[in-house]
Amino acid sequence: MNLEKIMHDFSKKHPGEVEYLQAVREVLESIEDVVNQNPQFESAGIIERIMEPDRILTFKVPWVDDNGKVHVNLGYRVQFNNALGPYKGGLRFHPSVNLSILKFLGFEQIFKNSLTTLPIGGGKGGSDFDPKGKSDAEIMRFCQAFMLELWKLIGPEIDVPAGDIGVGGKEIGYLYGMYKKLTREHHGVLTGKGLNWGGSLIRPEATGFGAVYFAKEMLATKGESFEGKKVCLSGFGNVAWGAATKINEFGGKVVTLSGPDGYVYDPNGVSGEKIEYMLELRASNQDIVKPYVYEFPDAKFHQGKHPWETPCDVAIPCATQNELNKQDALNLVKNGCLCVAEGANMPSTPEAIEVFHENKMLFAPGKAVNAGGVSTSGLEMSQNAMKLNWPASEVDEKLHHIMSSIHEACVKYGKQEDGYIDYVKGANVAGFLKVANSMLDLGII
Ligand code: NDP
Ligand code: 2IT
């Protein structure tokens, strides 16, 4: 396989789609050897077929604000690959949303979902709608208008969306309510639903819990644990909240959180009521983390800075793509950080990953570390199909088991001759092989 030629042609087809090109290059670099050893993949055009989505659906979303003014946003659903099961992946509502971002997320989702061991394909969607500062009524009208188009494209055996940045339990409720009204059917077409109407226990916590279960296994490969470790988190949303909860349970201390405005350093640790306060902060729809220091004055706010300059043992980026650059990576190395586990999707730039690898740090990519969210979505689909609910302990146990099996797969395919575990390679190869072999079985479609 000629990686440079493939990427050259691909970037000509998708000019300026930086995030999409970045995600594809990372996977191709990892699977190059496997593809060269398996000529059947190349002759069946697996690489060219896996790089492009099956289809992209774009629609206009007109909605009315509280003053009666009409606004128009763009809505999308990228149905990337359904070799393993129905398209599955979140919806992101954020002003930065564009097709490059949704295609990178949908592409990553194929391999992540493959790693979960569950029968789910990859997809992603969303809108450039900005929930910041909107009233509940405006968010509801937007969600209803969005679903007025989306409902035709999805179904419990076709495509099952969920939440992502800007789409939490509230939005899923409004989206599902409209879907139910339009189709007159009450089934598991969205995941992340409320507990009273088909949701699964542990789904809200699952991405953060899963990330910490995975990081725990990474640390264990060095005979280490979370006990007494200082942990830097970024973001203050759903993923950071779940991660903070579990880190405290495992005896670690969370010393930072961040938002688009900067980061807070809390020398006493984000624990107890402070974790609950994160939910309040998110619910305020203000998009800033600074109010934390008014509530807990021992903490310090660092305007416009990344948390990665703070000395820590473990770093778990939980905010957004490309939020950890080369300088940040160098700071982490300099301060003796042991382990970086990506809670967000693609938070580290390729240059930062190079620094981690050169320094033989424990480093694992989002598609492995944050797979607990979509795994628990898969468990929600199973419960919906069976028309019953499992207790929290059962879901958590299954989640824990899935994260361990993902770690095992990363070690199996990522262990180098010198014993270093390249989790990027491990996750990409393990995720790819299952999808590629399924595509071979299913013929040219
Ligand atoms: P949330 O909307 O709950 O939170 C994301 C947080 O990051 C918000 O606080 C957001 O602020 C903040 N943020 C956005 N841009 C920046 C920035 N440039 N610097 C610092 N903080 C920023 O989203 P989630 O917690 O659900 O998602 C976080 C990450 O985890 C994303 O990469 C997502 O794709 C990934 N993920 C989420 C899963 C889930 O189940 N929710 C599952 C797997 C991965 P704001 O949005 O207000 O700008
Ligand atoms: O990036 C992700 O894996 C998610 N946002 C969760 C997707 C899902 O379908 O639960």
JSON list of C-alpha atoms in Angstrom, two decimals, residues 93-276:
[
{"chain": "A", "resi": 93, "resn": "PHE", "atom": "CA", "xyz": [-24.29, 20.66, 18.47]},
{"chain": "A", "resi": 94, "resn": "HIS", "atom": "CA", "xyz": [-21.51, 23.25, 18.44]},
{"chain": "A", "resi": 95, "resn": "PRO", "atom": "CA", "xyz": [-20.85, 26.34, 16.27]},
{"chain": "A", "resi": 96, "resn": "SER", "atom": "CA", "xyz": [-17.59, 24.77, 15.03]},
{"chain": "A", "resi": 97, "resn": "VAL", "atom": "CA", "xyz": [-19.39, 21.77, 13.49]},
{"chain": "A", "resi": 98, "resn": "ASN", "atom": "CA", "xyz": [-18.66, 21.22, 9.80]},
{"chain": "A", "resi": 99, "resn": "LEU", "atom": "CA", "xyz": [-18.30, 18.20, 7.53]},
{"chain": "A", "resi": 100, "resn": "SER", "atom": "CA", "xyz": [-14.58, 17.79, 8.17]},
{"chain": "A", "resi": 101, "resn": "ILE", "atom": "CA", "xyz": [-15.23, 17.44, 11.90]},
{"chain": "A", "resi": 102, "resn": "LEU", "atom": "CA", "xyz": [-18.20, 15.09, 11.47]},
{"chain": "A", "resi": 103, "resn": "LYS", "atom": "CA", "xyz": [-16.34, 12.91, 8.97]},
{"chain": "A", "resi": 104, "resn": "PHE", "atom": "CA", "xyz": [-13.32, 12.61, 11.28]},
{"chain": "A", "resi": 105, "resn": "LEU", "atom": "CA", "xyz": [-15.64, 11.67, 14.14]},
{"chain": "A", "resi": 106, "resn": "GLY", "atom": "CA", "xyz": [-17.64, 9.20, 12.02]},
{"chain": "A", "resi": 107, "resn": "PHE", "atom": "CA", "xyz": [-14.46, 7.60, 10.68]},
{"chain": "A", "resi": 108, "resn": "GLU", "atom": "CA", "xyz": [-13.01, 7.17, 14.20]},
{"chain": "A", "resi": 109, "resn": "GLN", "atom": "CA", "xyz": [-16.34, 5.77, 15.34]},
{"chain": "A", "resi": 110, "resn": "ILE", "atom": "CA", "xyz": [-16.07, 2.78, 12.94]},
{"chain": "A", "resi": 111, "resn": "PHE", "atom": "CA", "xyz": [-12.93, 1.49, 14.67]},
{"chain": "A", "resi": 112, "resn": "LYS", "atom": "CA", "xyz": [-14.07, 2.47, 18.16]},
{"chain": "A", "resi": 113, "resn": "ASN", "atom": "CA", "xyz": [-17.35, 0.61, 17.73]},
{"chain": "A", "resi": 114, "resn": "SER", "atom": "CA", "xyz": [-15.51, -2.38, 16.32]},
{"chain": "A", "resi": 115, "resn": "LEU", "atom": "CA", "xyz": [-13.32, -2.45, 19.45]},
{"chain": "A", "resi": 116, "resn": "THR", "atom": "CA", "xyz": [-16.35, -2.55, 21.76]},
{"chain": "A", "resi": 117, "resn": "THR", "atom": "CA", "xyz": [-17.07, -6.16, 20.61]},
{"chain": "A", "resi": 118, "resn": "LEU", "atom": "CA", "xyz": [-20.72, -5.13, 20.04]},
{"chain": "A", "resi": 119, "resn": "PRO", "atom": "CA", "xyz": [-22.58, -5.30, 16.66]},
{"chain": "A", "resi": 120, "resn": "ILE", "atom": "CA", "xyz": [-22.52, -1.59, 15.79]},
{"chain": "A", "resi": 121, "resn": "GLY", "atom": "CA", "xyz": [-21.31, 0.31, 12.72]},
{"chain": "A", "resi": 122, "resn": "GLY", "atom": "CA", "xyz": [-19.97, 3.86, 12.63]},
{"chain": "A", "resi": 123, "resn": "GLY", "atom": "CA", "xyz": [-21.67, 7.22, 12.07]},
{"chain": "A", "resi": 124, "resn": "LYS", "atom": "CA", "xyz": [-21.86, 10.75, 13.41]},
{"chain": "A", "resi": 125, "resn": "GLY", "atom": "CA", "xyz": [-24.03, 13.81, 12.98]},
{"chain": "A", "resi": 126, "resn": "GLY", "atom": "CA", "xyz": [-24.91, 17.18, 14.37]},
{"chain": "A", "resi": 127, "resn": "SER", "atom": "CA", "xyz": [-25.35, 20.83, 13.65]},
{"chain": "A", "resi": 128, "resn": "ASP", "atom": "CA", "xyz": [-23.59, 24.18, 13.83]},
{"chain": "A", "resi": 129, "resn": "PHE", "atom": "CA", "xyz": [-26.35, 25.25, 16.25]},
{"chain": "A", "resi": 130, "resn": "ASP", "atom": "CA", "xyz": [-24.87, 26.87, 19.37]},
{"chain": "A", "resi": 131, "resn": "PRO", "atom": "CA", "xyz": [-26.78, 25.88, 22.53]},
{"chain": "A", "resi": 132, "resn": "LYS", "atom": "CA", "xyz": [-24.83, 28.50, 24.52]},
{"chain": "A", "resi": 133, "resn": "GLY", "atom": "CA", "xyz": [-27.16, 31.09, 26.06]},
{"chain": "A", "resi": 134, "resn": "LYS", "atom": "CA", "xyz": [-30.31, 29.58, 24.50]},
{"chain": "A", "resi": 135, "resn": "SER", "atom": "CA", "xyz": [-33.47, 29.11, 26.55]},
{"chain": "A", "resi": 136, "resn": "ASP", "atom": "CA", "xyz": [-34.87, 25.63, 27.12]},
{"chain": "A", "resi": 137, "resn": "ALA", "atom": "CA", "xyz": [-37.77, 26.47, 24.82]},
{"chain": "A", "resi": 138, "resn": "GLU", "atom": "CA", "xyz": [-35.34, 27.48, 22.04]},
{"chain": "A", "resi": 139, "resn": "ILE", "atom": "CA", "xyz": [-33.33, 24.28, 22.48]},
{"chain": "A", "resi": 140, "resn": "MET", "atom": "CA", "xyz": [-36.55, 22.27, 22.34]},
{"chain": "A", "resi": 141, "resn": "ARG", "atom": "CA", "xyz": [-37.72, 23.98, 19.14]},
{"chain": "A", "resi": 142, "resn": "PHE", "atom": "CA", "xyz": [-34.32, 23.49, 17.55]},
{"chain": "A", "resi": 143, "resn": "CYS", "atom": "CA", "xyz": [-34.25, 19.78, 18.48]},
{"chain": "A", "resi": 144, "resn": "GLN", "atom": "CA", "xyz": [-37.76, 19.32, 17.12]},
{"chain": "A", "resi": 145, "resn": "ALA", "atom": "CA", "xyz": [-36.88, 21.04, 13.85]},
{"chain": "A", "resi": 146, "resn": "PHE", "atom": "CA", "xyz": [-33.70, 18.95, 13.57]},
{"chain": "A", "resi": 147, "resn": "MET", "atom": "CA", "xyz": [-35.65, 15.70, 14.09]},
{"chain": "A", "resi": 148, "resn": "LEU", "atom": "CA", "xyz": [-38.25, 16.73, 11.51]},
{"chain": "A", "resi": 149, "resn": "GLU", "atom": "CA", "xyz": [-35.56, 15.94, 8.92]},
{"chain": "A", "resi": 150, "resn": "LEU", "atom": "CA", "xyz": [-33.49, 13.31, 10.74]},
{"chain": "A", "resi": 151, "resn": "TRP", "atom": "CA", "xyz": [-36.31, 10.86, 11.51]},
{"chain": "A", "resi": 152, "resn": "LYS", "atom": "CA", "xyz": [-36.52, 9.71, 7.90]},
{"chain": "A", "resi": 153, "resn": "LEU", "atom": "CA", "xyz": [-32.88, 8.63, 7.94]},
{"chain": "A", "resi": 154, "resn": "ILE", "atom": "CA", "xyz": [-32.67, 6.66, 11.18]},
{"chain": "A", "resi": 155, "resn": "GLY", "atom": "CA", "xyz": [-34.19, 3.58, 12.82]},
{"chain": "A", "resi": 156, "resn": "PRO", "atom": "CA", "xyz": [-33.28, 1.06, 15.52]},
{"chain": "A", "resi": 157, "resn": "GLU", "atom": "CA", "xyz": [-31.85, -1.35, 12.91]},
{"chain": "A", "resi": 158, "resn": "ILE", "atom": "CA", "xyz": [-30.63, 1.40, 10.53]},
{"chain": "A", "resi": 159, "resn": "ASP", "atom": "CA", "xyz": [-28.90, 4.19, 12.40]},
{"chain": "A", "resi": 160, "resn": "VAL", "atom": "CA", "xyz": [-28.95, 4.94, 16.13]},
{"chain": "A", "resi": 161, "resn": "PRO", "atom": "CA", "xyz": [-27.73, 8.43, 17.14]},
{"chain": "A", "resi": 162, "resn": "ALA", "atom": "CA", "xyz": [-26.76, 9.53, 20.67]},
{"chain": "A", "resi": 163, "resn": "GLY", "atom": "CA", "xyz": [-25.22, 12.56, 22.40]},
{"chain": "A", "resi": 164, "resn": "ASP", "atom": "CA", "xyz": [-21.84, 14.26, 22.06]},
{"chain": "A", "resi": 165, "resn": "ILE", "atom": "CA", "xyz": [-20.67, 17.83, 22.76]},
{"chain": "A", "resi": 166, "resn": "GLY", "atom": "CA", "xyz": [-23.73, 20.02, 23.29]},
{"chain": "A", "resi": 167, "resn": "VAL", "atom": "CA", "xyz": [-26.16, 17.08, 23.22]},
{"chain": "A", "resi": 168, "resn": "GLY", "atom": "CA", "xyz": [-26.94, 15.60, 26.63]},
{"chain": "A", "resi": 169, "resn": "GLY", "atom": "CA", "xyz": [-29.99, 14.07, 28.30]},
{"chain": "A", "resi": 170, "resn": "LYS", "atom": "CA", "xyz": [-32.16, 17.15, 27.79]},
{"chain": "A", "resi": 171, "resn": "GLU", "atom": "CA", "xyz": [-31.58, 17.35, 24.04]},
{"chain": "A", "resi": 172, "resn": "ILE", "atom": "CA", "xyz": [-31.99, 13.58, 23.61]},
{"chain": "A", "resi": 173, "resn": "GLY", "atom": "CA", "xyz": [-35.38, 13.95, 25.34]},
{"chain": "A", "resi": 174, "resn": "TYR", "atom": "CA", "xyz": [-36.59, 16.64, 22.93]},
{"chain": "A", "resi": 175, "resn": "LEU", "atom": "CA", "xyz": [-35.23, 14.75, 19.92]},
{"chain": "A", "resi": 176, "resn": "TYR", "atom": "CA", "xyz": [-36.77, 11.45, 21.00]},
{"chain": "A", "resi": 177, "resn": "GLY", "atom": "CA", "xyz": [-40.11, 13.08, 21.83]},
{"chain": "A", "resi": 178, "resn": "MET", "atom": "CA", "xyz": [-40.36, 14.43, 18.29]},
{"chain": "A", "resi": 179, "resn": "TYR", "atom": "CA", "xyz": [-39.24, 11.12, 16.74]},
{"chain": "A", "resi": 180, "resn": "LYS", "atom": "CA", "xyz": [-41.90, 9.30, 18.73]},
{"chain": "A", "resi": 181, "resn": "LYS", "atom": "CA", "xyz": [-44.57, 11.74, 17.63]},
{"chain": "A", "resi": 182, "resn": "LEU", "atom": "CA", "xyz": [-43.62, 11.47, 13.96]},
{"chain": "A", "resi": 183, "resn": "THR", "atom": "CA", "xyz": [-43.30, 7.69, 13.81]},
{"chain": "A", "resi": 184, "resn": "ARG", "atom": "CA", "xyz": [-45.76, 6.72, 16.57]},
{"chain": "A", "resi": 185, "resn": "GLU", "atom": "CA", "xyz": [-43.15, 4.18, 17.65]},
{"chain": "A", "resi": 186, "resn": "HIS", "atom": "CA", "xyz": [-41.42, 3.89, 21.00]},
{"chain": "A", "resi": 187, "resn": "HIS", "atom": "CA", "xyz": [-38.19, 1.97, 20.43]},
{"chain": "A", "resi": 188, "resn": "GLY", "atom": "CA", "xyz": [-34.47, 2.37, 20.94]},
{"chain": "A", "resi": 189, "resn": "VAL", "atom": "CA", "xyz": [-33.73, 4.72, 18.05]},
{"chain": "A", "resi": 190, "resn": "LEU", "atom": "CA", "xyz": [-31.63, 7.07, 20.20]},
{"chain": "A", "resi": 191, "resn": "THR", "atom": "CA", "xyz": [-29.38, 6.18, 23.13]},
{"chain": "A", "resi": 192, "resn": "GLY", "atom": "CA", "xyz": [-28.67, 8.26, 26.20]},
{"chain": "A", "resi": 193, "resn": "LYS", "atom": "CA", "xyz": [-32.40, 8.32, 26.87]},
{"chain": "A", "resi": 194, "resn": "GLY", "atom": "CA", "xyz": [-33.88, 9.20, 30.29]},
{"chain": "A", "resi": 195, "resn": "LEU", "atom": "CA", "xyz": [-34.16, 6.32, 32.74]},
{"chain": "A", "resi": 196, "resn": "ASN", "atom": "CA", "xyz": [-37.96, 6.47, 32.82]},
{"chain": "A", "resi": 197, "resn": "TRP", "atom": "CA", "xyz": [-38.39, 6.11, 29.07]},
{"chain": "A", "resi": 198, "resn": "GLY", "atom": "CA", "xyz": [-35.90, 3.50, 27.90]},
{"chain": "A", "resi": 199, "resn": "GLY", "atom": "CA", "xyz": [-32.50, 4.77, 29.02]},
{"chain": "A", "resi": 200, "resn": "SER", "atom": "CA", "xyz": [-29.82, 2.64, 30.64]},
{"chain": "A", "resi": 201, "resn": "LEU", "atom": "CA", "xyz": [-28.40, 3.12, 34.10]},
{"chain": "A", "resi": 202, "resn": "ILE", "atom": "CA", "xyz": [-24.71, 4.16, 33.97]},
{"chain": "A", "resi": 203, "resn": "ARG", "atom": "CA", "xyz": [-24.96, 5.65, 30.41]},
{"chain": "A", "resi": 204, "resn": "PRO", "atom": "CA", "xyz": [-24.39, 9.25, 31.70]},
{"chain": "A", "resi": 205, "resn": "GLU", "atom": "CA", "xyz": [-21.27, 8.16, 33.60]},
{"chain": "A", "resi": 206, "resn": "ALA", "atom": "CA", "xyz": [-20.11, 5.56, 31.09]},
{"chain": "A", "resi": 207, "resn": "THR", "atom": "CA", "xyz": [-17.61, 7.48, 28.96]},
{"chain": "A", "resi": 208, "resn": "GLY", "atom": "CA", "xyz": [-15.77, 8.90, 31.97]},
{"chain": "A", "resi": 209, "resn": "PHE", "atom": "CA", "xyz": [-15.97, 5.64, 33.96]},
{"chain": "A", "resi": 210, "resn": "GLY", "atom": "CA", "xyz": [-14.75, 3.66, 30.96]},
{"chain": "A", "resi": 211, "resn": "ALA", "atom": "CA", "xyz": [-11.84, 6.05, 30.38]},
{"chain": "A", "resi": 212, "resn": "VAL", "atom": "CA", "xyz": [-10.71, 5.61, 33.97]},
{"chain": "A", "resi": 213, "resn": "TYR", "atom": "CA", "xyz": [-11.11, 1.80, 33.82]},
{"chain": "A", "resi": 214, "resn": "PHE", "atom": "CA", "xyz": [-8.92, 1.85, 30.71]},
{"chain": "A", "resi": 215, "resn": "ALA", "atom": "CA", "xyz": [-6.30, 4.17, 32.26]},
{"chain": "A", "resi": 216, "resn": "LYS", "atom": "CA", "xyz": [-6.23, 1.91, 35.32]},
{"chain": "A", "resi": 217, "resn": "GLU", "atom": "CA", "xyz": [-5.24, -1.02, 33.08]},
{"chain": "A", "resi": 218, "resn": "MET", "atom": "CA", "xyz": [-2.59, 1.12, 31.40]},
{"chain": "A", "resi": 219, "resn": "LEU", "atom": "CA", "xyz": [-1.11, 2.04, 34.79]},
{"chain": "A", "resi": 220, "resn": "ALA", "atom": "CA", "xyz": [-1.22, -1.60, 35.88]},
{"chain": "A", "resi": 221, "resn": "THR", "atom": "CA", "xyz": [1.15, -2.55, 33.02]},
{"chain": "A", "resi": 222, "resn": "LYS", "atom": "CA", "xyz": [3.76, -0.51, 34.97]},
{"chain": "A", "resi": 223, "resn": "GLY", "atom": "CA", "xyz": [2.70, -1.84, 38.37]},
{"chain": "A", "resi": 224, "resn": "GLU", "atom": "CA", "xyz": [0.99, 1.51, 39.13]},
{"chain": "A", "resi": 225, "resn": "SER", "atom": "CA", "xyz": [-2.54, 2.53, 40.17]},
{"chain": "A", "resi": 226, "resn": "PHE", "atom": "CA", "xyz": [-4.59, 5.72, 40.66]},
{"chain": "A", "resi": 227, "resn": "GLU", "atom": "CA", "xyz": [-4.03, 5.65, 44.43]},
{"chain": "A", "resi": 228, "resn": "GLY", "atom": "CA", "xyz": [-2.46, 8.97, 45.46]},
{"chain": "A", "resi": 229, "resn": "LYS", "atom": "CA", "xyz": [-1.96, 10.11, 41.83]},
{"chain": "A", "resi": 230, "resn": "LYS", "atom": "CA", "xyz": [-2.50, 13.69, 40.70]},
{"chain": "A", "resi": 231, "resn": "VAL", "atom": "CA", "xyz": [-4.71, 13.83, 37.62]},
{"chain": "A", "resi": 232, "resn": "CYS", "atom": "CA", "xyz": [-5.20, 16.70, 35.15]},
{"chain": "A", "resi": 233, "resn": "LEU", "atom": "CA", "xyz": [-8.54, 16.72, 33.36]},
{"chain": "A", "resi": 234, "resn": "SER", "atom": "CA", "xyz": [-9.66, 19.13, 30.66]},
{"chain": "A", "resi": 235, "resn": "GLY", "atom": "CA", "xyz": [-13.26, 20.03, 29.86]},
{"chain": "A", "resi": 236, "resn": "PHE", "atom": "CA", "xyz": [-16.01, 20.17, 32.45]},
{"chain": "A", "resi": 237, "resn": "GLY", "atom": "CA", "xyz": [-18.73, 18.34, 30.54]},
{"chain": "A", "resi": 238, "resn": "ASN", "atom": "CA", "xyz": [-20.20, 14.87, 30.66]},
{"chain": "A", "resi": 239, "resn": "VAL", "atom": "CA", "xyz": [-16.96, 12.99, 30.10]},
{"chain": "A", "resi": 240, "resn": "ALA", "atom": "CA", "xyz": [-14.89, 15.01, 32.60]},
{"chain": "A", "resi": 241, "resn": "TRP", "atom": "CA", "xyz": [-17.66, 14.63, 35.21]},
{"chain": "A", "resi": 242, "resn": "GLY", "atom": "CA", "xyz": [-17.76, 10.82, 34.94]},
{"chain": "A", "resi": 243, "resn": "ALA", "atom": "CA", "xyz": [-13.96, 10.61, 34.94]},
{"chain": "A", "resi": 244, "resn": "ALA", "atom": "CA", "xyz": [-13.65, 12.84, 38.03]},
{"chain": "A", "resi": 245, "resn": "THR", "atom": "CA", "xyz": [-16.16, 10.66, 39.91]},
{"chain": "A", "resi": 246, "resn": "LYS", "atom": "CA", "xyz": [-14.30, 7.42, 39.19]},
{"chain": "A", "resi": 247, "resn": "ILE", "atom": "CA", "xyz": [-10.80, 8.85, 39.77]},
{"chain": "A", "resi": 248, "resn": "ASN", "atom": "CA", "xyz": [-11.87, 9.89, 43.28]},
{"chain": "A", "resi": 249, "resn": "GLU", "atom": "CA", "xyz": [-13.28, 6.43, 43.89]},
{"chain": "A", "resi": 250, "resn": "PHE", "atom": "CA", "xyz": [-9.90, 4.94, 42.90]},
{"chain": "A", "resi": 251, "resn": "GLY", "atom": "CA", "xyz": [-8.01, 7.22, 45.31]},
{"chain": "A", "resi": 252, "resn": "GLY", "atom": "CA", "xyz": [-6.70, 9.74, 42.77]},
{"chain": "A", "resi": 253, "resn": "LYS", "atom": "CA", "xyz": [-6.87, 13.53, 43.04]},
{"chain": "A", "resi": 254, "resn": "VAL", "atom": "CA", "xyz": [-8.24, 15.64, 40.15]},
{"chain": "A", "resi": 255, "resn": "VAL", "atom": "CA", "xyz": [-6.36, 18.94, 40.14]},
{"chain": "A", "resi": 256, "resn": "THR", "atom": "CA", "xyz": [-7.63, 20.67, 36.96]},
{"chain": "A", "resi": 257, "resn": "LEU", "atom": "CA", "xyz": [-10.71, 21.22, 34.82]},
{"chain": "A", "resi": 258, "resn": "SER", "atom": "CA", "xyz": [-10.94, 23.47, 31.76]},
{"chain": "A", "resi": 259, "resn": "GLY", "atom": "CA", "xyz": [-13.28, 25.30, 29.46]},
{"chain": "A", "resi": 260, "resn": "PRO", "atom": "CA", "xyz": [-12.91, 27.40, 26.32]},
{"chain": "A", "resi": 261, "resn": "ASP", "atom": "CA", "xyz": [-12.05, 30.35, 28.65]},
{"chain": "A", "resi": 262, "resn": "GLY", "atom": "CA", "xyz": [-9.05, 28.71, 30.42]},
{"chain": "A", "resi": 263, "resn": "TYR", "atom": "CA", "xyz": [-8.45, 26.22, 33.21]},
{"chain": "A", "resi": 264, "resn": "VAL", "atom": "CA", "xyz": [-8.93, 26.00, 36.97]},
{"chain": "A", "resi": 265, "resn": "TYR", "atom": "CA", "xyz": [-6.33, 24.53, 39.30]},
{"chain": "A", "resi": 266, "resn": "ASP", "atom": "CA", "xyz": [-7.74, 23.15, 42.53]},
{"chain": "A", "resi": 267, "resn": "PRO", "atom": "CA", "xyz": [-4.91, 22.13, 44.90]},
{"chain": "A", "resi": 268, "resn": "ASN", "atom": "CA", "xyz": [-7.42, 20.40, 47.21]},
{"chain": "A", "resi": 269, "resn": "GLY", "atom": "CA", "xyz": [-8.83, 18.24, 44.46]},
{"chain": "A", "resi": 270, "resn": "VAL", "atom": "CA", "xyz": [-12.15, 18.21, 42.59]},
{"chain": "A", "resi": 271, "resn": "SER", "atom": "CA", "xyz": [-14.19, 15.85, 44.76]},
{"chain": "A", "resi": 272, "resn": "GLY", "atom": "CA", "xyz": [-17.59, 15.48, 46.49]},
{"chain": "A", "resi": 273, "resn": "GLU", "atom": "CA", "xyz": [-19.82, 18.53, 46.06]},
{"chain": "A", "resi": 274, "resn": "LYS", "atom": "CA", "xyz": [-17.36, 20.01, 43.56]},
{"chain": "A", "resi": 275, "resn": "ILE", "atom": "CA", "xyz": [-18.12, 17.17, 41.14]},
{"chain": "A", "resi": 276, "resn": "GLU", "atom": "CA", "xyz": [-21.83, 17.84, 41.55]}
]
